[in-house]
mmCIF file of C-alpha atoms in Angstrom:
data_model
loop_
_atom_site.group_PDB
_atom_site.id
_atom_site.type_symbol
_atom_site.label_atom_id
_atom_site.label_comp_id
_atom_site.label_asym_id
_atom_site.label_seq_id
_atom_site.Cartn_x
_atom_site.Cartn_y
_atom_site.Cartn_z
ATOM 1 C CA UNK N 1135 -24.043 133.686 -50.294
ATOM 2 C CA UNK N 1136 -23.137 131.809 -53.617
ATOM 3 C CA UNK N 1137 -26.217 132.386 -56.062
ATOM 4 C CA UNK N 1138 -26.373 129.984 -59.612
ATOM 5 C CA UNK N 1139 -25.675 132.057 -62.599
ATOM 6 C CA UNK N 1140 -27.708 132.514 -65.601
ATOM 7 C CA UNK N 1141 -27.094 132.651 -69.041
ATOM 8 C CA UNK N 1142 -27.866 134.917 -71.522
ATOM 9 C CA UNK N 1143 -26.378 134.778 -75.555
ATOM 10 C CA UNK N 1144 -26.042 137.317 -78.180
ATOM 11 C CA UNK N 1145 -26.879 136.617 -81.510
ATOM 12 C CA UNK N 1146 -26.703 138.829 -83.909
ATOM 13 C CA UNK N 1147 -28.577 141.780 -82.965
ATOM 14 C CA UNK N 1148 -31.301 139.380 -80.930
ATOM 15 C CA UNK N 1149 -30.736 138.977 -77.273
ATOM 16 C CA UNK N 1150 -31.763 135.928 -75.373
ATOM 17 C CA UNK N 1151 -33.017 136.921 -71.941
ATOM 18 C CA UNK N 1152 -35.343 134.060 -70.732
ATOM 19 C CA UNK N 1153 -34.689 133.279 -67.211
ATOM 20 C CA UNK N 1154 -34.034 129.793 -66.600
ATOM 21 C CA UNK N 1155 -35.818 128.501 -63.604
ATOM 22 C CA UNK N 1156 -34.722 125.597 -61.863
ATOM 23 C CA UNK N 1157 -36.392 122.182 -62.279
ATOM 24 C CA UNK N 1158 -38.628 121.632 -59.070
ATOM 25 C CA UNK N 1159 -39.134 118.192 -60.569
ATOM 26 C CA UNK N 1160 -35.757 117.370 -59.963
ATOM 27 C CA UNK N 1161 -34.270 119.822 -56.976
ATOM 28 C CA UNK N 1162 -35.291 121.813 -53.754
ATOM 29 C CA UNK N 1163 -34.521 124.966 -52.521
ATOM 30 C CA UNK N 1164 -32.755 123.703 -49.073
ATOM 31 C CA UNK N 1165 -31.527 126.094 -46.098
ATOM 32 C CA UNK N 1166 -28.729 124.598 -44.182
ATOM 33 C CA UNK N 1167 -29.291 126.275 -40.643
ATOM 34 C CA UNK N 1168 -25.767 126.594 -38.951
ATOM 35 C CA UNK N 1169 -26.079 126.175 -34.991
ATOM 36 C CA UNK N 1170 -23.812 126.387 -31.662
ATOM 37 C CA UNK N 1171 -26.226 124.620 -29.558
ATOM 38 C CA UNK N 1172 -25.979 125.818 -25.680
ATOM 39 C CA UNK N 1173 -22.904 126.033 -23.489
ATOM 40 C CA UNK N 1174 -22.765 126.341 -19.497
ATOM 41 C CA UNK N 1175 -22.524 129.642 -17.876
ATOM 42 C CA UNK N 1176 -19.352 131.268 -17.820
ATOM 43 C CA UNK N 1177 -17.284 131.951 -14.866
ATOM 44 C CA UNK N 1178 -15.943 135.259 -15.781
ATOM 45 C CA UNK N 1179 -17.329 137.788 -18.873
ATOM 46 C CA UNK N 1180 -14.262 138.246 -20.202
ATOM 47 C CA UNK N 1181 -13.667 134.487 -21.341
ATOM 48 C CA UNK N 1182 -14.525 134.175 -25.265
ATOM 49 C CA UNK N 1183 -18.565 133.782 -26.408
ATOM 50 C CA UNK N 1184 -18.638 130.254 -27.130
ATOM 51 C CA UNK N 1185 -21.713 130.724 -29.406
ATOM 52 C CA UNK N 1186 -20.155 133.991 -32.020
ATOM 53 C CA UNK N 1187 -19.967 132.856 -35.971
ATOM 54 C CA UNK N 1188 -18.586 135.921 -37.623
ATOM 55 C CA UNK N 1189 -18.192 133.642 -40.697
ATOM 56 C CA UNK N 1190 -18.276 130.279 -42.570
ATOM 57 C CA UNK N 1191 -17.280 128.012 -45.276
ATOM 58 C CA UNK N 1192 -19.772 125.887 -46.503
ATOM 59 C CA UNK N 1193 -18.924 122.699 -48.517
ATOM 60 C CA UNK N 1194 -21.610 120.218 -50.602
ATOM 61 C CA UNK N 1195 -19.740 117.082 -51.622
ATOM 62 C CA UNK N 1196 -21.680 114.094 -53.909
ATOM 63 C CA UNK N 1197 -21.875 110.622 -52.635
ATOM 64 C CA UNK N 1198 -18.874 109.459 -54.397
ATOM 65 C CA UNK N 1199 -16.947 112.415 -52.495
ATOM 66 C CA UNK N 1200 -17.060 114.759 -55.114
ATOM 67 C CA UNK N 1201 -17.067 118.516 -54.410
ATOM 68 C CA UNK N 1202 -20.455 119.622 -55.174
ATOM 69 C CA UNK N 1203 -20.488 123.367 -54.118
ATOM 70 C CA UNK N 1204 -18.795 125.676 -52.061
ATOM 71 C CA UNK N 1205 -18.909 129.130 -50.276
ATOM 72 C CA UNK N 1206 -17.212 131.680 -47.893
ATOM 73 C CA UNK N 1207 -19.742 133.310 -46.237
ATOM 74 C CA UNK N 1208 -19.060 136.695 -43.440
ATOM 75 C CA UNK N 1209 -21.838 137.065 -41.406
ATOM 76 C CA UNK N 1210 -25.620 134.803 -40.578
ATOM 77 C CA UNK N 1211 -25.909 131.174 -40.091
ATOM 78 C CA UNK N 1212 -28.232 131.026 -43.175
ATOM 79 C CA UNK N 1213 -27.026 129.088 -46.319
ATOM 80 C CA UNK N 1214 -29.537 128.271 -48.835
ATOM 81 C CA UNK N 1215 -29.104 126.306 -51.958
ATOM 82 C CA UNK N 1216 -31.158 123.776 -54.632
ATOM 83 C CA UNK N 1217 -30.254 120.030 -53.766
ATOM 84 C CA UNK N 1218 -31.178 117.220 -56.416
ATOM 85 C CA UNK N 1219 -34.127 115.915 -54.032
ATOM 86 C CA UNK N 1220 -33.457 111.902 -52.434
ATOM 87 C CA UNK N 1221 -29.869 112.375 -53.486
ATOM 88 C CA UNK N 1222 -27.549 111.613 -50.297
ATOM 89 C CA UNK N 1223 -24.911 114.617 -49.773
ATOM 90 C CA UNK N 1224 -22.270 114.886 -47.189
ATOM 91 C CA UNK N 1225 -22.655 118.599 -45.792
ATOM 92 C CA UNK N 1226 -18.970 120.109 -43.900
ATOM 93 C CA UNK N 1227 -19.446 123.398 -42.203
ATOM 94 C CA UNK N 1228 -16.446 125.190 -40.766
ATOM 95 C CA UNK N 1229 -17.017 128.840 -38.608
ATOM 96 C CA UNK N 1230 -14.883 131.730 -37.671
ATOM 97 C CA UNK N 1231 -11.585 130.762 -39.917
ATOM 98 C CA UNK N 1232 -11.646 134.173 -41.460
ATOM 99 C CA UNK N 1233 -10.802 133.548 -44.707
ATOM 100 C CA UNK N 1234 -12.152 131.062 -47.565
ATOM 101 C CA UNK N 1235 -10.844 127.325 -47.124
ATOM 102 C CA UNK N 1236 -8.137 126.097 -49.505
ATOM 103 C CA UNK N 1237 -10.283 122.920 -49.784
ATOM 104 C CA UNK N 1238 -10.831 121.562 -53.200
ATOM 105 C CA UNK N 1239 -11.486 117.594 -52.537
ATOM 106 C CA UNK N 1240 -13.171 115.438 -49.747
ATOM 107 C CA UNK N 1241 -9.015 114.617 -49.383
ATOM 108 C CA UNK N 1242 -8.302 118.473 -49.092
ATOM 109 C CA UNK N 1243 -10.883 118.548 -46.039
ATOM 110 C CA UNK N 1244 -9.510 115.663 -44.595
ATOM 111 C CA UNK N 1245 -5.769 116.495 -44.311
ATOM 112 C CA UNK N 1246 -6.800 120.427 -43.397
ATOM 113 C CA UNK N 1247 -5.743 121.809 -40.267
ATOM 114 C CA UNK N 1248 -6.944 124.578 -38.417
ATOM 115 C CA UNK N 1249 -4.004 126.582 -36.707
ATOM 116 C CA UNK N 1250 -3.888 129.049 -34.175
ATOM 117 C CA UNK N 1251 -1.393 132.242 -33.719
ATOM 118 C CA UNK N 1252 -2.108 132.598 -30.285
ATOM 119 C CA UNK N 1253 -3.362 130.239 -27.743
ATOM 120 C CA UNK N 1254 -6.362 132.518 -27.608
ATOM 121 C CA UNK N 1255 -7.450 134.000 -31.228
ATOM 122 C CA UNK N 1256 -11.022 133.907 -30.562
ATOM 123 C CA UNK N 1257 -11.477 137.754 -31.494
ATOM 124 C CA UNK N 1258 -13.815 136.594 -34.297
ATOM 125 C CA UNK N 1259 -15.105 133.213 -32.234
ATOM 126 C CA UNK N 1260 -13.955 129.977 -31.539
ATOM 127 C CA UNK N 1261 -13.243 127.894 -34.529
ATOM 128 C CA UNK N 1262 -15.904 125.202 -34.951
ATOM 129 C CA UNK N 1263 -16.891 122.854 -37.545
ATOM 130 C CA UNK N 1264 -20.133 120.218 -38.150
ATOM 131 C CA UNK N 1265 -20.396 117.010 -40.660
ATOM 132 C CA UNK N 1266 -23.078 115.876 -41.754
ATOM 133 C CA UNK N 1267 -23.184 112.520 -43.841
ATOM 134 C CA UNK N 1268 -25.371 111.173 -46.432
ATOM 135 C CA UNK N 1269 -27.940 113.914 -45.613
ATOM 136 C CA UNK N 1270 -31.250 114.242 -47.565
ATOM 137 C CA UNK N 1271 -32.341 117.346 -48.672
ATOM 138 C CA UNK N 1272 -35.756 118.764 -46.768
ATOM 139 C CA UNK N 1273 -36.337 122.266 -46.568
ATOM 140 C CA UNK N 1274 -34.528 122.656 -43.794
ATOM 141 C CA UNK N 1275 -31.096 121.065 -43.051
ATOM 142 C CA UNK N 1276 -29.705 121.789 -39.375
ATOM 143 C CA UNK N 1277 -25.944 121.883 -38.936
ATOM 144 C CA UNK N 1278 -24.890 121.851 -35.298
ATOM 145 C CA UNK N 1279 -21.508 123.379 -35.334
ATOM 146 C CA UNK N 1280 -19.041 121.833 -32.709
ATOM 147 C CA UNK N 1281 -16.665 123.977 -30.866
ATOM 148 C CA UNK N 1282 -12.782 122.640 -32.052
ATOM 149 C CA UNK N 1283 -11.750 123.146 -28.059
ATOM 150 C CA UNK N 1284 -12.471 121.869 -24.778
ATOM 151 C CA UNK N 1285 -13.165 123.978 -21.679
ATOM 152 C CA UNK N 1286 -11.899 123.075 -18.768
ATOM 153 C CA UNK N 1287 -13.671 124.206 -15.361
ATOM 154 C CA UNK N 1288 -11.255 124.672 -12.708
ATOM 155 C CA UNK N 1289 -11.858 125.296 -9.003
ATOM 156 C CA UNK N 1290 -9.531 124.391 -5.605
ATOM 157 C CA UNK N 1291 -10.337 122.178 -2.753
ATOM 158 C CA UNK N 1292 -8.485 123.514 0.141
ATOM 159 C CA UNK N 1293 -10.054 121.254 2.947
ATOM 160 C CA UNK N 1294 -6.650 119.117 2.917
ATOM 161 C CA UNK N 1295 -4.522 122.081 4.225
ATOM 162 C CA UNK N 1296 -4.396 122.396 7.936
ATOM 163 C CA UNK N 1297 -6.046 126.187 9.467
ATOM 164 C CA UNK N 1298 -2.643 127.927 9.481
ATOM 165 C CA UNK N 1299 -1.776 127.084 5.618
ATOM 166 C CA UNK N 1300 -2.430 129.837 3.178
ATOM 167 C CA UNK N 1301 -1.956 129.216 -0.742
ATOM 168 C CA UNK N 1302 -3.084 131.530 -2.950
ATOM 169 C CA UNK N 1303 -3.357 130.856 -6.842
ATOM 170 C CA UNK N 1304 -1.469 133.450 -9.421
ATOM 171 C CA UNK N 1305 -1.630 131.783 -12.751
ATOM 172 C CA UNK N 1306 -3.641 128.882 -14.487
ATOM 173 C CA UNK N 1307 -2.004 128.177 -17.717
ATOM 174 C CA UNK N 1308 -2.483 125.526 -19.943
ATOM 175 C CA UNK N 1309 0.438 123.243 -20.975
ATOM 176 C CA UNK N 1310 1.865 120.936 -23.918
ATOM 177 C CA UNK N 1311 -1.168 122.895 -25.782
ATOM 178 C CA UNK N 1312 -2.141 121.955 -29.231
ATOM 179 C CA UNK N 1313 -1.796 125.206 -32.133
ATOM 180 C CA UNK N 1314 -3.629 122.862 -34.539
ATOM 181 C CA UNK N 1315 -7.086 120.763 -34.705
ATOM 182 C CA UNK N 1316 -8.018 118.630 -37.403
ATOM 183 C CA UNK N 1317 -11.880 120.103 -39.349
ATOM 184 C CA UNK N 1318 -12.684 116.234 -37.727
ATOM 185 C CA UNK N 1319 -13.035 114.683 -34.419
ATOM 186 C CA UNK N 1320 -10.584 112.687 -32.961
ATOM 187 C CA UNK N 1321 -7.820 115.405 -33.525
ATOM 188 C CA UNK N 1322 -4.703 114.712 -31.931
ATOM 189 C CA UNK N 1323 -1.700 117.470 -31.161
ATOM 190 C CA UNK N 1324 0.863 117.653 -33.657
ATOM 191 C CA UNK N 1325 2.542 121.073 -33.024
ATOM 192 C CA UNK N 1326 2.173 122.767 -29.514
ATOM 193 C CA UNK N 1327 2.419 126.251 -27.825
ATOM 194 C CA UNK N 1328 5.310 126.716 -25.617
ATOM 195 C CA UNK N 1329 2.152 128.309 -23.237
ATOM 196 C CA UNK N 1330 -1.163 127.616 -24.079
ATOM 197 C CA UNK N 1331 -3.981 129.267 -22.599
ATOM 198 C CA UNK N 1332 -3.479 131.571 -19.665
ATOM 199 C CA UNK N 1333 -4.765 133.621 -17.165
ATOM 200 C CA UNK N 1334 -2.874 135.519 -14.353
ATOM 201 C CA UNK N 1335 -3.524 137.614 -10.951
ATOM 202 C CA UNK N 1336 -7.225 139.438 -11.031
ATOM 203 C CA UNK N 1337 -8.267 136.702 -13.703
ATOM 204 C CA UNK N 1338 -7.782 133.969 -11.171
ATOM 205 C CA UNK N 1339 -8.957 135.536 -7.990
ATOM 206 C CA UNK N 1340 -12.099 133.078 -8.173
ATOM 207 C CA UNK N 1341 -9.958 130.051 -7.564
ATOM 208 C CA UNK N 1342 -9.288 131.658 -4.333
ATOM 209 C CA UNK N 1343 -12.504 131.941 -3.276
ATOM 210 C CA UNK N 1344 -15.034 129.054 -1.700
ATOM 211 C CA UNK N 1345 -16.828 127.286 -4.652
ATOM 212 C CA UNK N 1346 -14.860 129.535 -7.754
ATOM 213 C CA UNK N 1347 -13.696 128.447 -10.899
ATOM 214 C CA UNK N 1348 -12.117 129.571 -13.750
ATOM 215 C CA UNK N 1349 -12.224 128.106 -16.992
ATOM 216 C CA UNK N 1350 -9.290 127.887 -19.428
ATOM 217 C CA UNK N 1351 -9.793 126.805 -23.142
ATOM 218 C CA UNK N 1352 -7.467 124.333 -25.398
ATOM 219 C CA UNK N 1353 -7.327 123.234 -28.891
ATOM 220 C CA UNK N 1354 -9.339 119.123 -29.189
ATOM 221 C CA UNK N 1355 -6.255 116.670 -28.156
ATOM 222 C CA UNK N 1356 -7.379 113.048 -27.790
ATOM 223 C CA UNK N 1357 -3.370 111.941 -26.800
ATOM 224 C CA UNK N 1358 -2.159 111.981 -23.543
ATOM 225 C CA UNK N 1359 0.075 114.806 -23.117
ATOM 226 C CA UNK N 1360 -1.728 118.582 -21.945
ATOM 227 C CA UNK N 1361 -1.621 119.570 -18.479
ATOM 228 C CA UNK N 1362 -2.836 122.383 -16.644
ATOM 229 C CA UNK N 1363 -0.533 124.338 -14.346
ATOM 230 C CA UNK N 1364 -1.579 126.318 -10.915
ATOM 231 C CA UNK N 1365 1.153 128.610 -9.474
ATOM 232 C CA UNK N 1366 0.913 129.647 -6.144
ATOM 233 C CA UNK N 1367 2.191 131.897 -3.020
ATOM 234 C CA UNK N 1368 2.441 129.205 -0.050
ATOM 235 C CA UNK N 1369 2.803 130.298 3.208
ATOM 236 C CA UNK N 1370 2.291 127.783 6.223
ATOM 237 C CA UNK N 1371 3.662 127.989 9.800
ATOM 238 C CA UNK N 1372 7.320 126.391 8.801
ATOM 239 C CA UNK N 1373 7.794 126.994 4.692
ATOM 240 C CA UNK N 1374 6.618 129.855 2.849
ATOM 241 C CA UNK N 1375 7.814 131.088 -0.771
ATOM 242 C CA UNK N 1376 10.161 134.015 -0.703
ATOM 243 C CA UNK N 1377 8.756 137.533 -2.417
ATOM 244 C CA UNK N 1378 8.466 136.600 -6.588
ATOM 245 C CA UNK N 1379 8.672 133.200 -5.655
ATOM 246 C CA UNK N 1380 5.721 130.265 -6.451
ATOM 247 C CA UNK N 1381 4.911 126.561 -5.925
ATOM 248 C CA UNK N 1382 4.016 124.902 -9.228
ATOM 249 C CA UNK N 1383 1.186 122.443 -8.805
ATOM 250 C CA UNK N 1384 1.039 120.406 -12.167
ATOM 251 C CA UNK N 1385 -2.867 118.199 -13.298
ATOM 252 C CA UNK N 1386 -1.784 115.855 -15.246
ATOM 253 C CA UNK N 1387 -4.814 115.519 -18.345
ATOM 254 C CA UNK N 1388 -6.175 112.876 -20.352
ATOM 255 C CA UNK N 1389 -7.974 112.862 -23.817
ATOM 256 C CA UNK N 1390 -9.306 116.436 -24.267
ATOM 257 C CA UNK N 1391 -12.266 116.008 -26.824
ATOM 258 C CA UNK N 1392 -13.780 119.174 -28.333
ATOM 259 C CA UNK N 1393 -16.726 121.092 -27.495
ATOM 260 C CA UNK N 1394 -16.731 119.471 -24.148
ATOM 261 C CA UNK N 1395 -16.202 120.721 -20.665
ATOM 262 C CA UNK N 1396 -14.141 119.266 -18.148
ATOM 263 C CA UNK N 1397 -14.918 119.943 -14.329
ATOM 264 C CA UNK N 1398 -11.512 119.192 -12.509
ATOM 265 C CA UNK N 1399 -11.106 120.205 -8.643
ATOM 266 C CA UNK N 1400 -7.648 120.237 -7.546
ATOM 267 C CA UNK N 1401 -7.103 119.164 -4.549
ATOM 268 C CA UNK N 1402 -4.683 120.475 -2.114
ATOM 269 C CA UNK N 1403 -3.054 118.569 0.705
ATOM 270 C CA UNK N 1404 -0.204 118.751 2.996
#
């Protein structure tokens, strides 16, 4: 937490120690409450908690776009602060990047990136972010942070296949998936994983049971472009895939906007 400095002057052998307290007049003392709002069950325990801030960077910008205050912040979802009272600030709030934001401008925030090193670096939480414009400070400001991914809820309809047809899912893995998100909505992918998000063998038995899912994560992408692949054993009573060998069944995905979830049954057929 960033606190205001005060001053204090030597002169001489006198020292000037009178605390200067803030004008109340002119300011309020304002907490900006950071919150991940609720997300639908998970399918599995070991998929990443959608809700963890491990830390923040907090950014108070003027209403001609000038950078007001700033602050890196490990741990809470408490930020408090004096605001001039009825003056309109824009309030950007971005979680779990680890470090403090090279982000010096309202053009800084807009150009900034946030990259991944893995398709699932979520050890510290899922990055997330929340804007608030023209915002009047009250006592209490909330922030609802917005997850920079989608989820995507998969399960298998296997009423198509005939009695004798058995295909059993291997790996789920998300394709053309984007390493980067923009701090704002409407992100679009710009440099990709050669495999995004994936999960093999135990971590897809669900999708071979009645009714299971299994949920895969990706980066915001509102351009066509990500898919999800399904790899399978077939085996039916003419073709079957050899020992080590799969079918690829390939969904095809449209705009991918975050903190949503996407249900999406794939259908199998003959």
């Amino acid at each position: 937490m960033m606190n205001r400095k005060t001053l204090s002057f030597l002169v001489f052998v006198l020292v000037a120690c009178t605390r200067v307290e803030p004008d109340t007049n002119v300011s309020l003392q304002t907490a900006l409450i950071l919150g991940t709002g609720t997300c639908l069950p998970l399918t599995r325990a070991a998929n990443p908690d959608e809700t963890l801030v491990s830390d923040y960077n907090i950014f108070i910008f003027n209403d001609f776009g000038g950078l007001e205050e700033k602050a890196f912040v490990r741990g809470g979802t408490v930020y408090r602060t004096r605001l001039l009272k009825e003056v309109p600030y824009t309030v950007l709030a971005v979680a779990n990047m680890g470090y403090a934001l090279p982000i010096a401008s309202w053009e800084d925030a807009s150009s900034f990136r946030c990259h991944l090193a893995y398709p699932d670096e979520y050890s510290r939480g899922m990055p997330m972010a929340a804007l608030l414009r023209r915002v009047r400070p009250s006592a209490r400001i909330d922030v609802p942070l917005e997850r920079l991914m989608a989820r995507i809820d998969l399960s298998v309809d296997r009423s198509g296949l005939s009695p004798e047809t058995f295909v059993k899912v291997v790996e789920a893995r998300i394709g053309h998936c984007p390493s980067s998100a923009s701090l704002f909505p409407g992100s679009e992918a710009q440099d990709t994983f050669y495999e995004g998000f994936t999960k093999r063998y135990g971590e897809v038995e669900n999708l071979n049971r009645p009714g299971g899912t299994v949920s895969l994560y990706v980066l915001e992408n509102c351009a066509p472009g990500t898919f999800v692949d399904l790899e399978a054993e077939y085996h039916s009573g003419s073709v079957h895939t050899d020992p080590g060998e799969r079918v690829t069944y390939r969904i095809e995905l449209e705009r991918l906007e975050r903190n949503t979830v996407y249900p999406v049954v794939v259908r199998l057929y003959e």
